[in-house]
Amino acid sequence: MTVQELPGAAAYRPAPPPAWRHRTDPAPLLPDSEPFRVLGTGAELDRALMLKLYAELVRGRRYNAQATALTKQGRLAVYPSSTGQEACEVAAALALEERDWLFPSYRDTLAAVARGLDPVQALTLLRGDWHTGYDPREHRIAPLCTPLATQLPHAVGLAHAARLKGDDVVALALVGDGGTSEGDFHEALNFAAVWQAPVVFLVQNNGFAISVPLAKQTAAPSLAHKAVGYGMPGRLVDGNDAPAVHQVLSEAIGRARRGGGPTLIEAVTYRMEAHTNADDATRYRGSAEVEAWRAHDPIRILEGELTARGILDEDGVRAAAEAAEAMAAALRERMNAEPVLDPMDLFTEVYAERNGQLREQAAQLRAELEAEAR
Amino acid sequence: MATATDRTAGRRTAGKPATMAQALQRAMRDAMAEDPTVHVLGEDVGTLGGVFRVTDGLAKEFGEDRCTDTPLAEAGILGTAVGMAMYGLRPVVEMQFDAFAYPAFEQLISHVAKMRNRTRGAMTMPLVVRVPYGGGIGGVEHHSDSSEAYYMATPGLQVVTPSTVEDAYGMLRAAIASDDPVVFLEPKRLYWSKSDWSPDDPAPVEPIGKAAVRRTGTSATLITYGPSVPVCLEAAEAAREEGWDLEVVDLRSLVPFDDETVCASVRRTGRAVVVHESAGFGGPGGEIAARITERCFHHLEAPVLRVAGFDIPYPPPMLEKHHLPGVDRVLDAVARLQWEAGH
């Protein structure tokens, strides 16, 4: 006899216990359906900021071109260009205060350079003379991270630690669209939201994870929508609109600094070059698509608007181009010098103190080097 | 040589016997009291005090900011600990059971182990990953793995495992004090082992990396660590009836490896058996046997033998007694040390 068959069974049916989760209305967390834009909207523009963004975009584009050329000359082992994505890189970096931290992925050298890192130090990983060419503490830039999304929990932990210490430091973590599929992305966002850590996640959605398009990466309405499930706001921004990226990032960083917790931002952009110089982008995308995005180039649209509004003139354009060219020339010259490497460095900084194995192996290498020198 | 014979001898007090779990708790408590940068985090470490009660009372004494119940996500626990260490904290992370640590492997191998090297020493990882490991407690699948070989194979990590209550305290204090990351393997079947060690009179904390001779002998050396140390000591007692006087070396630290203590012992005895419960193939015993052979070949009277767990996924609890190296299996190996060339 089932419960339903018992006479008067309805009277025994208990009310369900209250749900565990205290749900709030998710609507305020949802991103807008259209990416946020500033250019072309008639919004007020901060003149000094616009000129700074423009100069950095132009310098960034030139940096990408120069680094790509250096791969062809064999000076860099590999270079993942961010051409087309400069607005995300530059505007995000410029939204940070000096005391804040940047957690870049391997494609984010421009963000590090825009933050003030020496252009050569930013390329050390990609040249292959060491894994990180700078002191992360000095610049508050974590090492360029090659595994996908694994730097995101670091950003959360650092931001959490800073808050525990009473410092109003914010961490900005950069990740690509492909990286949002990784488990570390999920764990980082979840920890950040539970801890209300002062961290901002910026997804540069450039359409492809090497060759796999977004449609094969996720079924979410947008990557910014993923925020809602964690209980943090999601924001969608035009990643080629530098003032828009700067504004959205600044708002999220400010909110995090005031104790408002994390934000997930998706910047919609496009990678104009292949994944790296080792990739053939023509195998997975058509030229019509690339050309459509070229019309929405971040430098072109910013330059057009600033010129039309009288913020930028021909002299300004020329000055930015000249500054970028000077940077490229200096970069070329310094990168053409052969790095001087000490093979004995293989055994330094594995541990604070060398253990027996490393002492023996260091002695072996030293003997080999001395034999070679004879 | 800084080896210690029965390190608990001479430190007996009138107090209640302490368990290994209590000694580990005390080590974290003392470290947290001395150094405000020491933070404990993991699943269930706060209110519950850990499923083995190793973090019992820490959240109450130091607050939830210092002893934090995290979301259930091992990569996230270790990944956020990396960021905390980047900002100057000394995180002590608990992985609830050996096999639950596997989701955190990428963080451990790609970041924890390499951060010092990647940044040429500018950024170090003074964190401890506590991993309750090994079998013998009747745990179901995924609760009894011995994963030390995976950790040992990763340059940049230190890998240690205590076998006594006193060592549990001293080695965890040393691990927390270390400026390099330490995988701290806690033999969970020894959590309830007791000694008269008193937390109010702890031994001075020595840097990790030294093995200890737990029992001196002349006929052969048993080289072991963690949960297999009591097994080897028992086997050594039993072997006396057969006329074997066995020396027992407790490695304590797998990385760095104390070649000096191990080789000094094997040169004295001329025979060696490596005993551990993780799988033998590709396991720590192969490395240890190779190191002994390379360094002590002319002192050896017989091949270095291994007594290890079988090369199988950890068995169900009702069969684990057949898998774990016990006293009889160790004694069988000792008998095989009566080896003659051409045998």
XYZ file of N, CA, C and O in Angstrom, chain A residues 177-343:
668
model
N 38.372 33.478 -24.225
C 37.098 32.756 -24.284
C 37.305 31.258 -24.039
O 36.518 30.625 -23.341
N 38.354 30.688 -24.598
C 38.616 29.265 -24.373
C 38.856 28.957 -22.906
O 38.410 27.931 -22.396
N 39.539 29.858 -22.228
C 39.871 29.653 -20.817
C 38.639 29.555 -19.922
O 38.704 28.976 -18.843
N 37.500 30.093 -20.397
C 36.301 30.030 -19.556
C 35.750 28.611 -19.455
O 34.893 28.341 -18.618
N 36.231 27.714 -20.305
C 35.775 26.319 -20.221
C 36.574 25.512 -19.201
O 36.187 24.393 -18.867
N 37.664 26.062 -18.743
C 38.531 25.321 -17.812
C 37.928 25.290 -16.405
O 37.251 26.229 -15.981
N 38.241 24.237 -15.680
C 37.757 24.110 -14.310
C 38.247 25.220 -13.407
O 37.528 25.669 -12.507
N 39.479 25.681 -13.617
C 40.007 26.735 -12.757
C 39.226 28.039 -12.887
O 39.157 28.827 -11.941
N 38.640 28.270 -14.063
C 37.796 29.455 -14.246
C 36.608 29.369 -13.286
O 36.303 30.300 -12.545
N 35.977 28.232 -13.292
C 34.811 28.032 -12.412
C 35.207 28.166 -10.944
O 34.562 28.889 -10.174
N 36.274 27.506 -10.555
C 36.642 27.517 -9.138
C 37.044 28.926 -8.701
O 36.728 29.359 -7.596
N 37.735 29.634 -9.573
C 38.164 30.992 -9.222
C 36.954 31.907 -9.040
O 36.877 32.664 -8.067
N 36.010 31.849 -9.974
C 34.840 32.723 -9.860
C 34.019 32.375 -8.618
O 33.506 33.252 -7.920
N 33.908 31.084 -8.369
C 33.124 30.664 -7.202
C 33.770 31.134 -5.898
O 33.109 31.693 -5.022
N 35.077 30.934 -5.784
C 35.780 31.403 -4.577
C 35.651 32.921 -4.442
O 35.411 33.442 -3.357
N 35.838 33.613 -5.553
C 35.812 35.080 -5.506
C 34.455 35.576 -5.008
O 34.382 36.498 -4.185
N 33.390 34.946 -5.495
C 32.060 35.403 -5.111
C 31.762 35.042 -3.652
O 31.215 35.854 -2.906
N 32.136 33.826 -3.244
C 31.875 33.409 -1.861
C 32.654 34.293 -0.887
O 32.133 34.706 0.147
N 33.891 34.595 -1.245
C 34.738 35.412 -0.367
C 34.531 36.910 -0.579
O 35.117 37.719 0.141
N 33.756 37.266 -1.604
C 33.595 38.681 -1.981
C 34.971 39.340 -2.149
O 35.239 40.436 -1.632
N 35.830 38.633 -2.850
C 37.215 39.109 -3.031
C 37.241 40.281 -4.013
O 36.467 40.309 -4.970
N 38.120 41.253 -3.771
C 38.215 42.404 -4.688
C 38.986 42.037 -5.962
O 40.165 42.350 -6.118
N 38.306 41.340 -6.838
C 38.955 40.870 -8.066
C 38.008 41.103 -9.232
O 36.785 41.051 -9.081
N 38.588 41.424 -10.381
C 37.814 41.628 -11.608
C 38.334 40.645 -12.647
O 39.545 40.545 -12.854
N 37.422 39.901 -13.240
C 37.788 38.951 -14.293
C 37.422 39.578 -15.638
O 36.261 39.952 -15.847
N 38.397 39.682 -16.513
C 38.124 40.205 -17.855
C 38.357 39.099 -18.876
O 39.489 38.634 -19.062
N 37.268 38.684 -19.505
C 37.374 37.706 -20.588
C 37.515 38.477 -21.899
O 36.632 39.260 -22.250
N 38.614 38.275 -22.580
C 38.741 38.834 -23.924
C 38.221 37.771 -24.874
O 38.928 36.813 -25.203
N 36.975 37.929 -25.270
C 36.376 36.952 -26.186
C 36.761 37.351 -27.600
O 36.136 38.221 -28.198
N 37.795 36.710 -28.131
C 38.255 37.048 -29.487
C 37.740 36.074 -30.526
O 38.209 36.041 -31.642
N 36.772 35.253 -30.123
C 36.067 34.426 -31.101
C 36.585 33.018 -31.266
O 35.826 32.125 -31.651
N 37.871 32.804 -30.983
C 38.460 31.495 -31.244
C 39.429 31.081 -30.137
O 40.230 31.897 -29.676
N 39.354 29.809 -29.759
C 40.389 29.219 -28.907
C 41.281 28.412 -29.858
O 40.922 27.301 -30.241
N 42.369 29.004 -30.271
C 43.158 28.578 -31.442
C 42.202 28.488 -32.628
O 41.932 29.520 -33.238
N 41.615 27.323 -32.893
C 40.740 27.225 -34.073
C 39.280 27.020 -33.711
O 38.408 27.083 -34.579
N 38.995 26.744 -32.446
C 37.622 26.367 -32.078
C 36.790 27.625 -31.820
O 37.115 28.421 -30.941
N 35.716 27.800 -32.591
C 34.911 29.024 -32.445
C 34.051 28.987 -31.177
O 33.819 27.925 -30.604
N 33.586 30.165 -30.793
C 32.831 30.310 -29.540
C 31.641 29.355 -29.477
O 31.350 28.792 -28.423
N 30.977 29.151 -30.617
C 29.778 28.303 -30.617
C 30.103 26.877 -30.192
O 29.233 26.171 -29.679
N 31.323 26.447 -30.424
C 31.721 25.104 -29.997
C 32.353 25.124 -28.608
O 32.741 24.084 -28.076
N 32.506 26.307 -28.049
C 33.132 26.452 -26.730
C 32.096 26.491 -25.624
O 32.329 26.000 -24.528
N 30.966 27.125 -25.924
C 29.970 27.339 -24.873
C 28.578 27.432 -25.481
O 28.437 27.842 -26.638
N 27.598 27.033 -24.679
C 26.206 27.213 -25.086
C 25.559 28.342 -24.290
O 24.360 28.566 -24.383
N 26.344 29.052 -23.500
C 25.803 30.148 -22.687
C 25.357 31.292 -23.593
O 25.916 31.478 -24.670
N 24.336 32.068 -23.166
C 23.893 33.213 -23.976
C 25.040 34.176 -24.254
O 25.153 34.728 -25.339
N 25.897 34.389 -23.256
C 27.144 35.125 -23.454
C 28.064 34.646 -22.349
O 27.616 34.009 -21.390
N 29.347 34.945 -22.458
C 30.267 34.529 -21.389
C 30.013 35.355 -20.125
O 30.234 34.880 -19.015
N 29.526 36.573 -20.316
C 29.207 37.428 -19.158
C 28.051 36.847 -18.350
O 27.960 37.062 -17.140
N 27.161 36.096 -19.025
C 26.043 35.467 -18.302
C 26.528 34.479 -17.257
O 25.795 34.165 -16.314
N 27.716 33.929 -17.442
C 28.200 32.935 -16.480
C 28.287 33.530 -15.070
O 28.245 32.806 -14.086
N 28.432 34.838 -14.991
C 28.579 35.496 -13.688
C 27.391 35.219 -12.770
O 27.553 35.032 -11.563
N 26.201 35.175 -13.348
C 24.978 35.101 -12.543
C 24.982 33.849 -11.667
O 24.590 33.888 -10.503
N 25.446 32.755 -12.230
C 25.460 31.508 -11.480
C 26.365 31.543 -10.267
O 26.213 30.742 -9.341
N 27.321 32.443 -10.285
C 28.229 32.570 -9.134
C 27.747 33.603 -8.141
O 28.272 33.693 -7.034
N 26.779 34.418 -8.568
C 26.298 35.466 -7.689
C 27.116 36.734 -7.786
O 27.261 37.464 -6.809
N 27.673 36.984 -8.971
C 28.380 38.256 -9.172
C 27.832 38.898 -10.447
O 27.282 38.211 -11.296
N 27.971 40.226 -10.581
C 27.461 40.852 -11.792
C 28.296 40.483 -13.020
O 29.506 40.316 -12.931
N 27.601 40.344 -14.142
C 28.256 40.141 -15.432
C 28.088 41.375 -16.285
O 27.015 41.993 -16.274
N 29.123 41.768 -16.975
C 29.053 42.949 -17.840
C 29.578 42.600 -19.218
O 30.572 41.886 -19.341
N 28.901 43.144 -20.206
C 29.271 42.890 -21.599
C 29.712 44.217 -22.203
O 29.011 45.214 -22.075
N 30.880 44.216 -22.829
C 31.396 45.475 -23.363
C 31.992 45.226 -24.747
O 32.498 44.126 -25.028
N 31.911 46.247 -25.587
C 32.563 46.198 -26.898
C 34.080 46.276 -26.668
O 34.601 47.319 -26.277
N 34.745 45.191 -26.907
C 36.174 45.119 -26.605
C 37.047 45.923 -27.553
O 38.258 46.038 -27.319
N 36.471 46.462 -28.620
C 37.256 47.295 -29.527
C 37.034 48.788 -29.263
O 37.635 49.637 -29.910
N 36.177 49.069 -28.300
C 35.845 50.444 -27.934
C 36.620 50.765 -26.646
O 36.177 50.467 -25.535
N 37.808 51.359 -26.818
C 38.706 51.544 -25.672
C 38.075 52.351 -24.537
O 38.191 51.954 -23.369
N 37.401 53.477 -24.830
C 36.777 54.210 -23.716
C 35.721 53.375 -22.989
O 35.574 53.488 -21.770
N 35.001 52.535 -23.729
C 33.976 51.697 -23.098
C 34.630 50.661 -22.186
O 34.181 50.428 -21.059
N 35.694 50.024 -22.678
C 36.390 49.032 -21.850
C 36.922 49.712 -20.589
O 36.770 49.199 -19.474
N 37.512 50.891 -20.774
C 38.078 51.607 -19.628
C 36.994 51.942 -18.608
O 37.190 51.779 -17.399
N 35.853 52.367 -19.095
C 34.778 52.758 -18.168
C 34.231 51.553 -17.402
O 34.071 51.596 -16.180
N 33.982 50.469 -18.117
C 33.418 49.278 -17.455
C 34.423 48.702 -16.455
O 34.058 48.321 -15.339
N 35.687 48.662 -16.867
C 36.729 48.152 -15.952
C 36.863 49.046 -14.733
O 36.966 48.563 -13.604
N 36.850 50.361 -14.966
C 37.017 51.297 -13.851
C 35.885 51.159 -12.851
O 36.095 51.184 -11.633
N 34.667 50.986 -13.369
C 33.522 50.821 -12.472
C 33.665 49.549 -11.640
O 33.443 49.551 -10.429
N 34.062 48.448 -12.304
C 34.182 47.165 -11.595
C 35.325 47.209 -10.588
O 35.201 46.691 -9.463
N 36.422 47.838 -10.980
C 37.574 47.937 -10.073
C 37.205 48.804 -8.866
O 37.521 48.466 -7.726
N 36.511 49.897 -9.132
C 36.093 50.771 -8.040
C 35.145 50.064 -7.075
O 35.275 50.166 -5.852
N 34.226 49.314 -7.636
C 33.279 48.570 -6.807
C 34.013 47.540 -5.948
O 33.746 47.398 -4.750
N 34.965 46.828 -6.566
C 35.749 45.829 -5.815
C 36.537 46.511 -4.698
O 36.599 46.020 -3.571
N 37.096 47.679 -5.007
C 37.914 48.388 -4.022
C 37.071 48.847 -2.832
O 37.527 48.879 -1.699
N 35.824 49.170 -3.114
C 34.934 49.615 -2.035
C 34.304 48.453 -1.280
O 33.428 48.652 -0.447
N 34.725 47.228 -1.594
C 34.184 46.074 -0.870
C 32.960 45.468 -1.523
O 32.268 44.657 -0.908
N 32.688 45.859 -2.760
C 31.491 45.371 -3.456
C 31.631 44.004 -4.087
O 30.672 43.488 -4.655
N 32.842 43.432 -4.037
C 33.026 42.079 -4.560
C 33.409 42.034 -6.033
O 33.636 43.066 -6.665
N 33.477 40.812 -6.561
C 34.014 40.608 -7.912
C 33.018 40.897 -9.030
O 31.813 40.956 -8.789
N 33.537 41.064 -10.221
C 32.728 41.247 -11.433
C 33.345 40.397 -12.543
O 34.570 40.267 -12.621
N 32.479 39.850 -13.378
C 32.942 39.179 -14.599
C 32.588 40.058 -15.782
O 31.419 40.408 -15.968
N 33.592 40.411 -16.562
C 33.371 41.266 -17.731
C 33.763 40.490 -18.978
O 34.842 39.893 -19.032
N 32.890 40.493 -19.946
C 33.232 39.919 -21.249
C 33.411 41.057 -22.232
O 32.491 41.848 -22.454
N 34.600 41.145 -22.803
C 34.868 42.123 -23.851
C 34.826 41.391 -25.187
O 35.604 40.461 -25.416
N 33.923 41.810 -26.041
C 33.773 41.150 -27.342
C 34.743 41.797 -28.322
O 34.677 42.998 -28.591
N 35.668 41.002 -28.842
C 36.706 41.549 -29.701
C 37.054 40.529 -30.774
O 36.297 39.572 -30.990
N 38.159 40.721 -31.445
C 38.555 39.803 -32.520
C 40.075 39.770 -32.628
O 40.723 40.808 -32.554
N 40.591 38.572 -32.771
C 42.041 38.415 -32.975
C 42.306 38.500 -34.477
O 41.885 37.618 -35.227
N 42.957 39.561 -34.913
C 43.161 39.755 -36.351
C 44.211 38.802 -36.908
O 44.148 38.400 -38.067
N 45.193 38.468 -36.086
C 46.246 37.550 -36.548
C 45.875 36.122 -36.145
O 44.881 35.896 -35.461
N 46.734 35.196 -36.523
C 46.539 33.812 -36.110
C 46.803 33.691 -34.600
O 47.269 34.637 -33.971
N 46.518 32.524 -34.046
C 46.723 32.290 -32.601
C 48.155 32.630 -32.210
O 48.412 33.366 -31.260
N 49.098 32.054 -32.924
C 50.502 32.472 -32.839
C 51.050 32.387 -34.254
O 50.334 31.986 -35.179
N 52.305 32.707 -34.394
C 52.932 32.608 -35.706
C 52.982 31.161 -36.203
O 53.216 30.900 -37.373
N 52.734 30.195 -35.305
C 52.778 28.783 -35.696
C 51.430 28.284 -36.207
O 51.290 27.134 -36.582
N 50.426 29.146 -36.216
C 49.044 28.740 -36.525
C 48.679 29.235 -37.922
O 49.207 30.237 -38.402
N 47.762 28.529 -38.608
C 47.254 28.954 -39.913
C 45.770 29.257 -39.773
O 44.930 28.360 -39.825
N 45.446 30.547 -39.622
C 44.067 30.942 -39.342
C 43.162 30.756 -40.551
O 41.942 30.696 -40.406
N 43.734 30.649 -41.744
C 42.878 30.512 -42.935
C 42.165 29.162 -42.958
O 41.208 28.978 -43.693
N 42.632 28.224 -42.156
C 41.978 26.904 -42.120
C 40.648 26.948 -41.380
O 39.845 26.049 -41.506
N 40.434 27.943 -40.528
C 39.206 27.917 -39.722
C 38.365 29.186 -39.800
O 37.346 29.277 -39.142
N 38.782 30.176 -40.588
C 37.905 31.351 -40.723
C 38.118 32.023 -42.073
O 39.217 31.989 -42.637
N 37.041 32.641 -42.549
C 37.076 33.238 -43.879
C 37.530 34.685 -43.854
O 37.430 35.368 -42.830
N 38.006 35.152 -44.985
C 38.539 36.511 -45.043
C 37.427 37.549 -44.889
O 37.664 38.655 -44.407
N 36.190 37.208 -45.271
C 35.091 38.184 -45.156
C 34.875 38.559 -43.690
O 34.660 39.728 -43.348
N 34.974 37.543 -42.840
C 34.785 37.790 -41.412
C 35.900 38.697 -40.887
O 35.652 39.650 -40.144
N 37.119 38.384 -41.278
C 38.257 39.189 -40.825
C 38.098 40.630 -41.296
O 38.313 41.579 -40.532
N 37.664 40.803 -42.531
C 37.506 42.156 -43.090
C 36.402 42.929 -42.362
O 36.521 44.130 -42.137
N 35.342 42.227 -41.993
C 34.255 42.886 -41.267
C 34.769 43.450 -39.944
O 34.407 44.557 -39.543
N 35.630 42.687 -39.293
C 36.185 43.163 -38.022
C 37.211 44.262 -38.237
O 37.377 45.141 -37.387
N 37.876 44.227 -39.393
C 38.865 45.275 -39.660
C 38.184 46.644 -39.708
O 38.756 47.656 -39.298
N 36.946 46.643 -40.174
C 36.193 47.911 -40.224
C 35.884 48.421 -38.817
O 35.605 49.605 -38.623
N 35.932 47.496 -37.852
C 35.651 47.881 -36.462
C 36.945 47.883 -35.642
O 36.949 47.612 -34.444
N 38.030 48.205 -36.315
C 39.352 48.191 -35.676
C 39.408 49.189 -34.518
O 38.954 50.336 -34.654
N 39.970 48.786 -33.392
C 39.930 49.666 -32.203
C 40.666 50.992 -32.410
O 40.222 52.013 -31.885
N 41.737 50.989 -33.178
C 42.461 52.248 -33.388
C 41.689 53.140 -34.360
O 41.516 54.339 -34.130
N 41.181 52.511 -35.401
C 40.470 53.254 -36.425
C 39.230 53.958 -35.846
O 39.002 55.139 -36.105
N 38.472 53.232 -35.049
C 37.228 53.848 -34.554
C 37.519 54.917 -33.497
O 36.838 55.929 -33.426
N 38.572 54.723 -32.712
C 38.916 55.747 -31.717
C 39.481 56.982 -32.416
O 39.089 58.118 -32.116
N 40.365 56.740 -33.358
C 40.975 57.857 -34.088
C 39.906 58.669 -34.806
O 39.908 59.917 -34.771
N 38.960 57.953 -35.442
C 37.884 58.630 -36.173
C 37.070 59.535 -35.257
O 36.830 60.707 -35.554
N 36.687 58.998 -34.120
C 35.839 59.767 -33.210
C 36.610 60.948 -32.598
O 36.094 62.063 -32.519
N 37.852 60.680 -32.172
C 38.620 61.757 -31.530
C 38.926 62.872 -32.518
O 38.920 64.045 -32.173
N 39.174 62.498 -33.768
C 39.445 63.510 -34.796
C 38.181 64.329 -35.062
O 38.215 65.551 -35.103
N 37.061 63.607 -35.206
C 35.793 64.291 -35.507
C 35.421 65.256 -34.387
O 34.827 66.305 -34.629
N 35.787 64.905 -33.167
C 35.396 65.754 -32.035
C 36.481 66.756 -31.664
O 36.386 67.430 -30.639
N 37.530 66.801 -32.486
C 38.545 67.832 -32.277
C 39.465 67.556 -31.104
O 40.193 68.443 -30.644
N 39.471 66.318 -30.611
C 40.361 65.978 -29.495
C 41.740 65.618 -30.035
O 42.763 65.865 -29.407
N 41.733 65.055 -31.227
C 42.984 64.610 -31.845
C 43.123 65.304 -33.190
O 42.142 65.419 -33.939
N 44.342 65.768 -33.490
C 44.565 66.358 -34.813
C 45.720 65.625 -35.503
O 46.267 64.666 -34.963
N 46.053 66.097 -36.669
C 47.096 65.431 -37.459
C 48.417 65.363 -36.703
O 49.134 64.360 -36.767
N 48.714 66.435 -35.986
C 49.955 66.444 -35.214
C 49.938 65.375 -34.140
O 50.938 64.693 -33.897
N 48.777 65.214 -33.518
C 48.635 64.199 -32.476
C 48.814 62.801 -33.038
O 49.465 61.942 -32.436
N 48.217 62.572 -34.213
C 48.342 61.264 -34.870
C 49.808 60.987 -35.191
O 50.330 59.897 -34.952
N 50.463 62.004 -35.720
C 51.868 61.839 -36.114
C 52.728 61.594 -34.872
O 53.602 60.716 -34.870
N 52.455 62.325 -33.814
C 53.260 62.176 -32.586
C 53.129 60.765 -32.020
O 54.116 60.146 -31.605
N 51.892 60.251 -32.046
C 51.689 58.891 -31.515
C 52.434 57.875 -32.377
O 53.067 56.944 -31.864
N 52.364 58.072 -33.698
C 53.037 57.142 -34.608
C 54.548 57.203 -34.412
O 55.230 56.164 -34.425
N 55.062 58.386 -34.217
C 56.517 58.548 -34.046
C 56.985 57.913 -32.738
O 58.020 57.248 -32.688
N 56.193 58.112 -31.687
C 56.546 57.514 -30.395
C 56.550 55.987 -30.503
O 57.434 55.304 -29.971
N 55.556 55.463 -31.238
C 55.467 54.015 -31.413
C 56.668 53.502 -32.215
O 57.244 52.438 -31.903
N 57.038 54.260 -33.229
C 58.172 53.852 -34.079
C 59.473 53.859 -33.279
O 60.317 52.962 -33.433
N 59.604 54.850 -32.436
C 60.815 54.929 -31.597
C 60.885 53.734 -30.649
O 61.949 53.138 -30.451
N 59.720 53.385 -30.088
C 59.674 52.216 -29.208
C 60.091 50.967 -29.982
O 60.889 50.153 -29.500
N 59.563 50.822 -31.199
C 59.857 49.630 -31.996
C 61.339 49.559 -32.349
O 61.950 48.479 -32.302
N 61.911 50.707 -32.686
C 63.336 50.725 -33.049
C 64.192 50.305 -31.854
O 65.130 49.506 -31.997
N 63.841 50.843 -30.706
C 64.608 50.485 -29.494
C 64.431 49.009 -29.164
O 65.388 48.318 -28.793
N 63.215 48.526 -29.337
C 62.931 47.108 -29.052
C 63.737 46.220 -30.002
O 64.376 45.241 -29.579
N 63.711 46.569 -31.267
C 64.459 45.819 -32.292
C 65.928 45.741 -31.926
O 66.550 44.693 -31.934
N 66.450 46.898 -31.599
C 67.885 46.975 -31.329
C 68.246 46.122 -30.106
O 69.196 45.354 -30.135
N 67.455 46.263 -29.070
C 67.775 45.505 -27.852
C 67.540 44.014 -28.051
O 68.257 43.180 -27.508
N 66.539 43.653 -28.823
C 66.257 42.229 -29.036
C 67.266 41.603 -29.998
O 67.408 40.374 -30.032
N 67.934 42.415 -30.775
C 68.943 41.861 -31.683
C 70.233 41.499 -30.964
O 71.048 40.747 -31.494
N 70.408 42.020 -29.763
C 71.583 41.634 -28.979
C 71.354 40.219 -28.444
O 70.272 39.905 -27.963
N 72.364 39.381 -28.584
C 72.238 38.002 -28.075
C 72.168 38.032 -26.550
O 73.042 38.617 -25.913
N 71.166 37.413 -25.972
C 71.152 37.375 -24.512
C 72.325 36.554 -23.986
O 72.701 35.550 -24.590
N 72.903 37.015 -22.902
C 74.020 36.289 -22.292
C 73.441 35.386 -21.202
O 72.833 35.865 -20.244
N 73.588 34.090 -21.397
C 72.990 33.136 -20.456
C 74.084 32.375 -19.723
O 75.125 32.055 -20.304
N 73.828 32.102 -18.465
C 74.750 31.284 -17.674
C 74.101 29.919 -17.443
O 73.105 29.831 -16.722
N 74.629 28.864 -18.062
C 74.007 27.541 -17.897
C 73.890 27.117 -16.429
O 72.990 26.346 -16.085
